[in-house]
Short mmCIF file of C-alpha atoms and ligand atoms in Angstrom, two decimals:
data_model
loop_
_atom_site.label_atom_id
_atom_site.label_comp_id
_atom_site.label_asym_id
_atom_site.label_seq_id
_atom_site.Cartn_x
_atom_site.Cartn_y
_atom_site.Cartn_z
CA UNK A 320 49.72 63.52 149.88
CA UNK A 321 52.41 61.99 152.02
CA UNK A 322 52.54 58.20 151.72
CA UNK A 323 54.46 55.74 153.84
CA UNK A 324 57.48 54.38 152.00
CA UNK A 325 56.39 50.84 151.49
CA UNK A 326 56.24 48.16 148.87
CA UNK A 327 53.33 49.71 147.01
CA UNK A 328 54.99 53.11 146.78
CA UNK A 329 58.08 51.67 145.15
CA UNK A 330 56.13 49.38 142.86
CA UNK A 331 54.03 52.35 141.68
CA UNK A 332 57.24 54.14 140.81
CA UNK A 333 58.47 51.10 138.86
CA UNK A 334 55.11 50.89 137.06
CA UNK A 335 55.28 54.57 136.17
CA UNK A 336 58.70 54.13 134.61
CA UNK A 337 57.48 51.13 132.64
CA UNK A 338 54.38 53.02 131.47
CA UNK A 339 56.50 55.88 130.17
CA UNK A 340 58.25 53.55 127.72
CA UNK A 341 54.99 52.29 126.19
CA UNK A 342 55.10 52.36 122.41
CA UNK A 343 58.85 52.13 122.09
CA UNK A 344 59.74 48.55 123.08
CA UNK A 345 58.40 46.78 119.98
CA UNK A 346 57.60 43.13 120.66
CA UNK A 347 59.16 43.42 124.10
CA UNK A 348 57.13 44.19 127.23
CA UNK A 349 57.53 47.43 129.15
CA UNK A 350 59.30 46.84 132.46
CA UNK A 351 60.37 49.07 135.32
CA UNK A 352 62.63 48.31 138.27
CA UNK A 353 63.42 50.17 141.50
CA UNK A 354 66.12 49.05 143.95
CA UNK A 355 65.71 50.08 147.57
CA UNK A 356 68.14 49.62 150.44
CA UNK A 357 67.54 50.76 154.02
CA UNK A 358 64.63 52.96 152.95
CA UNK A 359 66.66 54.67 150.24
CA UNK A 360 66.35 54.28 146.47
CA UNK A 361 69.75 53.14 145.18
CA UNK A 362 68.88 52.28 141.59
CA UNK A 363 66.16 52.66 138.97
CA UNK A 364 65.74 51.42 135.44
CA UNK A 365 63.25 50.86 132.64
CA UNK A 366 63.52 48.79 129.49
CA UNK A 367 63.53 51.43 126.77
CA UNK A 368 64.09 49.60 123.52
CA UNK A 369 64.37 46.11 122.11
CA UNK A 370 67.97 44.94 122.21
CA UNK A 371 68.88 47.38 124.95
CA UNK A 372 69.33 46.81 128.67
CA UNK A 373 66.63 45.22 130.77
CA UNK A 374 65.16 47.30 133.59
CA UNK A 375 66.80 45.21 136.33
CA UNK A 376 70.26 45.41 134.75
CA UNK A 377 70.05 49.20 134.42
CA UNK A 378 68.92 49.56 138.04
CA UNK A 379 71.73 47.22 139.21
CA UNK A 380 74.29 49.21 137.26
CA UNK A 381 73.13 52.40 138.94
CA UNK A 382 73.20 50.81 142.40
CA UNK A 383 76.65 49.25 142.01
CA UNK A 384 77.82 47.72 145.30
CA UNK A 385 74.74 49.08 147.07
CA UNK A 386 72.64 46.39 145.40
CA UNK A 387 73.87 43.89 147.99
CA UNK A 388 71.14 43.42 150.56
CA UNK A 389 68.66 45.60 148.63
CA UNK A 390 65.06 44.90 147.65
CA UNK A 391 64.21 44.97 143.94
CA UNK A 392 60.73 46.06 142.81
CA UNK A 393 60.10 44.73 139.30
CA UNK A 394 56.89 45.13 137.31
CA UNK A 395 57.43 41.84 135.43
CA UNK A 396 59.03 38.60 136.54
CA UNK A 397 62.80 38.78 135.88
CA UNK A 398 63.83 36.73 132.85
CA UNK A 399 65.62 33.42 133.29
CA UNK A 400 66.55 32.53 129.72
CA UNK A 401 69.44 33.60 127.54
CA UNK A 402 67.90 35.86 124.93
CA UNK A 403 69.58 38.93 123.55
CA UNK A 404 70.98 39.60 127.05
CA UNK A 405 71.98 37.27 129.95
CA UNK A 406 69.11 36.44 132.33
CA UNK A 407 68.19 39.13 134.86
CA UNK A 408 67.39 36.61 137.60
CA UNK A 409 71.08 35.59 137.57
CA UNK A 410 72.19 39.22 137.65
CA UNK A 411 69.97 39.91 140.67
CA UNK A 412 71.35 36.84 142.49
CA UNK A 413 74.98 37.72 141.75
CA UNK A 414 74.47 41.30 142.90
CA UNK A 415 73.36 40.07 146.31
CA UNK A 416 69.79 41.40 146.14
CA UNK A 417 68.01 39.95 149.17
CA UNK A 418 64.36 40.31 148.21
CA UNK A 419 62.51 40.71 144.92
CA UNK A 420 58.94 42.02 144.73
CA UNK A 421 57.29 41.14 141.40
CA UNK A 422 54.04 42.58 140.02
CA UNK A 423 53.13 40.20 137.18
CA UNK A 424 54.35 36.72 136.42
CA UNK A 425 55.70 36.52 132.88
CA UNK A 426 53.23 34.91 130.42
CA UNK A 427 56.17 34.19 128.08
CA UNK A 428 56.34 30.37 127.93
CA UNK A 429 60.15 30.69 128.05
CA UNK A 430 59.95 32.40 131.44
CA UNK A 431 56.58 31.62 133.13
CA UNK A 432 57.59 31.24 136.76
CA UNK A 433 61.11 30.01 136.11
CA UNK A 434 62.65 33.41 136.87
CA UNK A 435 60.96 33.43 140.25
CA UNK A 436 61.91 29.79 140.89
CA UNK A 437 65.52 30.55 140.07
CA UNK A 438 65.61 33.43 142.55
CA UNK A 439 63.99 31.35 145.28
CA UNK A 440 66.43 28.48 144.75
CA UNK A 441 69.26 30.87 145.45
CA UNK A 442 67.73 31.99 148.72
CA UNK A 443 66.27 35.27 147.47
CA UNK A 444 62.90 36.08 149.05
CA UNK A 445 60.28 36.64 146.35
CA UNK A 446 56.86 38.25 146.76
CA UNK A 447 54.80 38.10 143.57
CA UNK A 448 51.48 39.68 142.62
CA UNK A 449 51.75 43.19 144.04
CA UNK A 450 49.74 45.54 141.74
CA UNK A 451 49.63 42.69 139.22
CA UNK A 452 46.42 44.00 137.64
CA UNK A 453 48.02 47.32 136.71
CA UNK A 454 51.16 45.61 135.48
CA UNK A 455 49.22 43.12 133.34
CA UNK A 456 47.06 45.84 131.78
CA UNK A 457 50.18 47.75 130.78
CA UNK A 458 51.46 44.75 128.81
CA UNK A 459 48.13 43.38 127.59
CA UNK A 460 49.28 43.39 123.96
CA UNK A 461 52.57 41.69 124.78
CA UNK A 462 50.77 39.17 127.00
CA UNK A 463 48.57 38.04 124.12
CA UNK A 464 51.26 38.17 121.45
CA UNK A 465 53.87 36.16 123.36
CA UNK A 466 51.43 33.30 123.89
CA UNK A 467 49.47 33.29 120.60
CA UNK A 468 51.83 35.08 118.17
CA UNK A 469 48.76 37.05 117.10
CA UNK A 470 48.53 40.82 117.43
CA UNK A 471 46.35 42.34 120.15
CA UNK A 472 43.68 44.31 118.32
CA UNK A 473 42.19 47.49 119.75
CA UNK A 474 39.19 48.82 117.88
CA UNK A 475 38.88 52.57 118.15
CA UNK A 476 36.12 54.71 116.78
CA UNK A 477 34.53 58.07 117.31
CA UNK A 478 30.82 58.46 116.70
CA UNK A 479 27.78 60.52 117.52
CA UNK A 480 25.22 59.37 120.07
CA UNK A 481 23.39 57.64 117.21
CA UNK A 482 26.51 55.68 116.32
CA UNK A 483 27.36 57.61 113.15
CA UNK A 484 30.97 58.16 112.07
CA UNK A 485 30.01 60.70 109.38
CA UNK A 486 26.98 62.68 108.20
CA UNK A 487 24.96 61.46 105.20
CA UNK A 488 27.05 63.85 103.05
CA UNK A 489 30.24 62.12 104.18
CA UNK A 490 31.32 65.06 106.34
CA UNK A 491 33.15 63.79 109.41
CA UNK A 492 35.27 66.72 110.57
CA UNK A 493 35.02 66.72 113.41
CA UNK A 494 32.88 64.40 115.45
CA UNK A 495 34.83 64.59 118.70
CA UNK A 496 36.65 67.54 120.23
CA UNK A 497 40.37 68.31 120.26
CA UNK A 498 41.16 66.51 123.58
CA UNK A 499 39.75 63.21 122.27
CA UNK A 500 41.64 63.59 118.98
CA UNK A 501 44.87 64.24 120.88
CA UNK A 502 44.30 61.04 122.83
CA UNK A 503 44.02 59.12 119.56
CA UNK A 504 47.51 60.26 118.60
CA UNK A 505 48.85 58.89 121.88
CA UNK A 506 47.04 55.62 121.17
CA UNK A 507 48.56 55.42 117.68
CA UNK A 508 51.98 55.98 119.18
CA UNK A 509 51.45 53.01 121.49
CA UNK A 510 50.55 50.53 118.75
CA UNK A 511 52.81 48.75 116.29
CA UNK A 512 50.30 49.11 113.46
CA UNK A 513 47.25 51.16 112.50
CA UNK A 514 44.68 49.45 110.31
CA UNK A 515 41.86 50.87 108.18
CA UNK A 516 39.62 49.63 105.39
CA UNK A 517 39.69 50.87 101.81
CA UNK A 518 36.40 52.73 102.42
CA UNK A 519 38.14 54.97 104.95
CA UNK A 520 41.06 55.60 102.58
CA UNK A 521 38.67 56.61 99.77
CA UNK A 522 36.43 58.73 102.00
CA UNK A 523 38.95 60.49 104.28
CA UNK A 524 42.38 60.00 102.65
CA UNK A 525 44.01 59.71 106.10
CA UNK A 526 47.77 59.85 106.57
CA UNK A 527 47.63 57.54 109.63
CA UNK A 528 50.75 58.90 111.25
CA UNK A 529 51.10 60.00 114.84
CA UNK A 530 51.43 63.70 115.40
CA UNK A 531 53.84 63.05 118.26
CA UNK A 532 57.31 64.09 117.20
CA UNK A 533 58.86 60.62 117.27
CA UNK A 534 59.44 59.78 113.59
CA UNK A 535 61.33 56.55 114.34
CA UNK A 536 58.27 55.15 116.07
CA UNK A 537 55.64 55.65 113.40
CA UNK A 538 53.42 52.60 113.40
CA UNK A 539 53.07 50.39 110.34
CA UNK A 540 50.09 51.57 108.29
CA UNK A 541 47.83 48.75 107.14
CA UNK A 542 45.05 49.06 104.56
CA UNK A 543 42.57 46.25 103.98
CA UNK A 544 41.85 46.56 100.27
CA UNK A 545 40.52 43.40 98.58
CA UNK A 546 40.55 44.88 95.04
CA UNK A 547 43.53 47.26 95.40
CA UNK A 548 41.48 50.41 94.92
CA UNK A 549 43.92 52.50 96.99
CA UNK A 550 44.66 55.59 94.84
CA UNK A 551 48.32 56.06 93.93
CA UNK A 552 48.05 59.56 95.37
CA UNK A 553 46.69 58.34 98.74
CA UNK A 554 48.38 60.00 101.70
CA UNK A 555 48.63 56.62 103.42
CA UNK A 556 51.27 55.50 100.90
CA UNK A 557 54.93 55.87 101.91
CA UNK A 558 56.55 59.20 101.24
CA UNK A 559 60.26 59.33 100.36
CA UNK A 560 62.30 57.48 102.97
CA UNK A 561 59.68 55.35 104.71
CA UNK A 562 59.52 52.58 102.13
CA UNK A 563 57.66 49.57 103.51
CA UNK A 564 55.87 51.64 106.14
CA UNK A 565 52.57 50.88 104.43
CA UNK A 566 51.16 47.40 104.05
CA UNK A 567 48.19 46.67 101.81
CA UNK A 568 46.30 43.45 102.47
CA UNK A 569 44.47 42.16 99.45
CA UNK A 570 43.12 39.04 97.73
CA UNK A 571 44.46 36.84 94.96
CA UNK A 572 41.82 38.27 92.64
CA UNK A 573 43.10 41.85 92.78
CA UNK A 574 44.45 43.24 89.48
CA UNK A 575 48.18 42.52 89.09
CA UNK A 576 48.77 45.89 87.44
CA UNK A 577 47.43 47.68 90.52
CA UNK A 578 49.73 45.64 92.73
CA UNK A 579 52.75 46.64 90.65
CA UNK A 580 51.74 50.30 90.69
CA UNK A 581 51.26 50.34 94.47
CA UNK A 582 54.53 48.50 95.05
CA UNK A 583 56.26 51.07 92.86
CA UNK A 584 54.98 53.67 95.34
CA UNK A 585 56.83 51.84 98.12
CA UNK A 586 53.88 49.96 99.61
CA UNK A 587 54.15 46.31 100.54
CA UNK A 588 51.25 44.25 99.16
CA UNK A 589 50.30 40.94 100.77
CA UNK A 590 47.72 38.45 99.50
CA UNK A 591 45.38 37.14 102.20
CA UNK A 592 43.19 34.49 100.66
CA UNK A 593 41.43 34.06 97.34
CA UNK A 594 38.63 36.54 98.04
CA UNK A 595 36.22 38.06 97.53
CA UNK A 596 37.09 39.58 100.92
CA UNK A 597 40.46 39.73 102.66
CA UNK A 598 40.80 36.70 104.95
CA UNK A 599 41.08 38.63 108.23
CA UNK A 600 42.11 35.73 110.51
CA UNK A 601 44.89 34.93 108.03
CA UNK A 602 45.81 38.62 107.91
CA UNK A 603 46.26 38.64 111.69
CA UNK A 604 48.47 35.54 111.50
CA UNK A 605 50.62 37.21 108.83
CA UNK A 606 50.95 40.37 110.93
CA UNK A 607 51.99 38.18 113.87
CA UNK A 608 54.67 36.55 111.72
CA UNK A 609 55.89 40.05 110.86
CA UNK A 610 56.29 40.61 114.64
CA UNK A 611 53.50 43.16 114.86
CA UNK A 612 52.29 42.70 118.46
CA UNK A 613 49.51 45.30 118.46
CA UNK A 614 47.06 46.77 115.97
CA UNK A 615 44.90 49.85 116.35
CA UNK A 616 41.83 49.29 114.20
CA UNK A 617 40.50 52.67 113.12
CA UNK A 618 37.63 51.61 110.93
CA UNK A 619 35.56 52.23 109.08
CA UNK A 620 32.37 50.58 110.16
CA UNK A 621 32.47 47.69 107.71
CA UNK A 622 36.02 46.59 108.57
CA UNK A 623 35.32 47.02 112.29
CA UNK A 624 32.17 44.94 111.89
CA UNK A 625 34.02 42.21 109.97
CA UNK A 626 36.79 42.12 112.59
CA UNK A 627 34.20 41.81 115.37
CA UNK A 628 32.31 39.11 113.49
CA UNK A 629 35.56 37.17 113.15
CA UNK A 630 36.17 37.60 116.89
CA UNK A 631 39.45 39.34 116.21
CA UNK A 632 38.88 42.42 118.37
CA UNK A 633 40.45 42.18 121.83
CA UNK A 634 39.63 45.62 123.14
CA UNK A 635 37.35 48.49 122.18
CA UNK A 636 37.97 52.17 122.80
CA UNK A 637 34.85 54.04 121.78
CA UNK A 638 34.47 57.80 121.80
CA UNK A 639 30.97 59.24 121.80
CA UNK A 640 30.36 62.90 121.04
CA UNK A 641 27.28 64.42 122.71
CA UNK A 642 25.42 65.04 119.43
CA UNK A 643 23.05 63.43 116.96
CA UNK A 644 23.51 63.60 113.19
CA UNK A 645 20.82 61.23 111.87
CA UNK A 646 20.84 60.34 108.18
CA UNK A 647 19.68 56.71 108.35
CA UNK A 648 21.47 54.22 106.13
CA UNK A 649 23.20 57.03 104.19
CA UNK A 650 25.21 58.02 107.24
CA UNK A 651 27.80 55.33 108.05
CA UNK A 652 27.65 53.47 111.37
CA UNK A 653 30.62 52.98 113.70
CA UNK A 654 30.26 49.21 113.36
CA UNK A 655 28.32 47.45 110.64
CA UNK A 656 27.86 43.74 110.05
CA UNK A 657 25.15 41.24 109.19
CA UNK A 658 24.04 41.01 112.78
CA UNK A 659 22.55 38.37 115.03
CA UNK A 660 18.96 37.28 115.31
CA UNK A 661 18.85 37.14 119.08
CA UNK A 662 19.88 39.54 121.80
CA UNK A 663 21.57 36.64 123.62
CA UNK A 664 24.03 36.34 120.72
CA UNK A 665 25.14 39.96 120.97
CA UNK A 666 28.82 40.73 121.46
CA UNK A 667 29.13 42.29 124.91
CA UNK A 668 31.75 44.57 126.34
CA UNK A 669 33.13 43.50 129.71
CA UNK A 670 35.59 45.09 132.09
CA UNK A 671 34.24 48.47 131.09
CA UNK A 672 35.59 51.84 132.12
CA UNK A 673 34.02 55.17 131.30
CA UNK A 674 35.93 58.41 131.13
CA UNK A 675 35.05 61.92 129.99
CA UNK A 676 37.53 63.49 127.57
CA UNK A 677 36.74 67.16 127.02
CA UNK A 678 33.05 67.20 126.01
CA UNK A 679 33.17 63.60 124.84
CA UNK A 680 32.81 60.25 126.56
CA UNK A 681 35.32 57.43 126.14
CA UNK A 682 34.14 53.91 126.79
CA UNK A 683 36.75 51.16 127.04
CA UNK A 684 36.07 47.46 127.34
CA UNK A 685 36.85 43.96 126.19
CA UNK A 686 34.48 42.21 123.72
CA UNK A 687 33.06 38.94 124.97
CA UNK A 688 31.92 36.65 122.21
CA UNK A 689 28.97 34.31 122.78
CA UNK A 690 29.87 30.88 124.23
CA UNK A 691 33.23 32.32 125.10
CA UNK A 692 32.54 33.75 128.51
CA UNK A 693 35.53 34.73 130.60
CA UNK A 694 37.58 35.39 127.47
CA UNK A 695 41.32 35.25 127.92
CA UNK A 696 41.53 38.81 126.64
CA UNK A 697 40.37 40.27 129.92
CA UNK A 698 43.23 41.54 132.04
CA UNK A 699 43.59 39.27 135.06
ZN1 ZN B 2168 65.69 40.47 131.83
#
């Protein structure tokens, strides 16, 4: 469909470029920039990797002298502080850009409006907020991490209509169809870490890698294992070169000999509390200190339940296959925890979207914990 060339068209293009770099910018946000002069695109850029050029700088380089008098469409407020690179707001001013259209204002306390203020002070016209919702959603992990230094946790599971993640025999291959499983690999690629409980390691022996052919971007694999029961032959342990690519979170009470054996396999073992269970809030703080901005929580039901109970889940992506497997208590549930006595205490999902993926349904939303209405985790 033919669309008029207007602000929204160019911002959508900038958003698309930003989106394409998701999963490869580490603790940095994804950002796209399009420079337009006299109805013609003269420069484009996207931030592709931490330590490399910012979107605005790349677009300005492409535009050269044509940047003078142009309009810049940027998905995130241009930076104003000296980090690894000089501030983009200064670069835009020096290049003679006349107008800057910004989608989302930077939540980074070091920036937060100061980039826009800097531009305005120099006589650059700034329009902020265009397609801000889309831009914020794209950086929802970064937006939380930069303010709280805690990872944004997405809980993902795949279950039958009766909420089972395996049959009573333990068989779980497969619950959902191939299209849903493909989507999970894309999700893994877009997270800095994948986390599972020891039950999942013992039952499924998952490798927890992404099948996408981007070896440099394999997420950190995290196992919550209070007693260090992870078998030395587990596929989740590092193979050959990727030493340190697996992190095991345990308790002070775990056997020291097991710790040594797992470390000898190349795993990193971290103590989170004195037990009997891994202190999950502490675990999230430690992951934050390790600059892990996002975690994909892949179960099983007990770990997912404990994370929910501790209010540590920011987003849920739930696949439901159109089938029933039954099996009562012998068949594991997608989420399992002690539970509340009253329906009013239930954890609700807000901001829900529903999508069909092949024969399956994917439900996405943001948990709202009781007495915490209008949680800050909702995209604005
Ligand atoms: Zn910048």
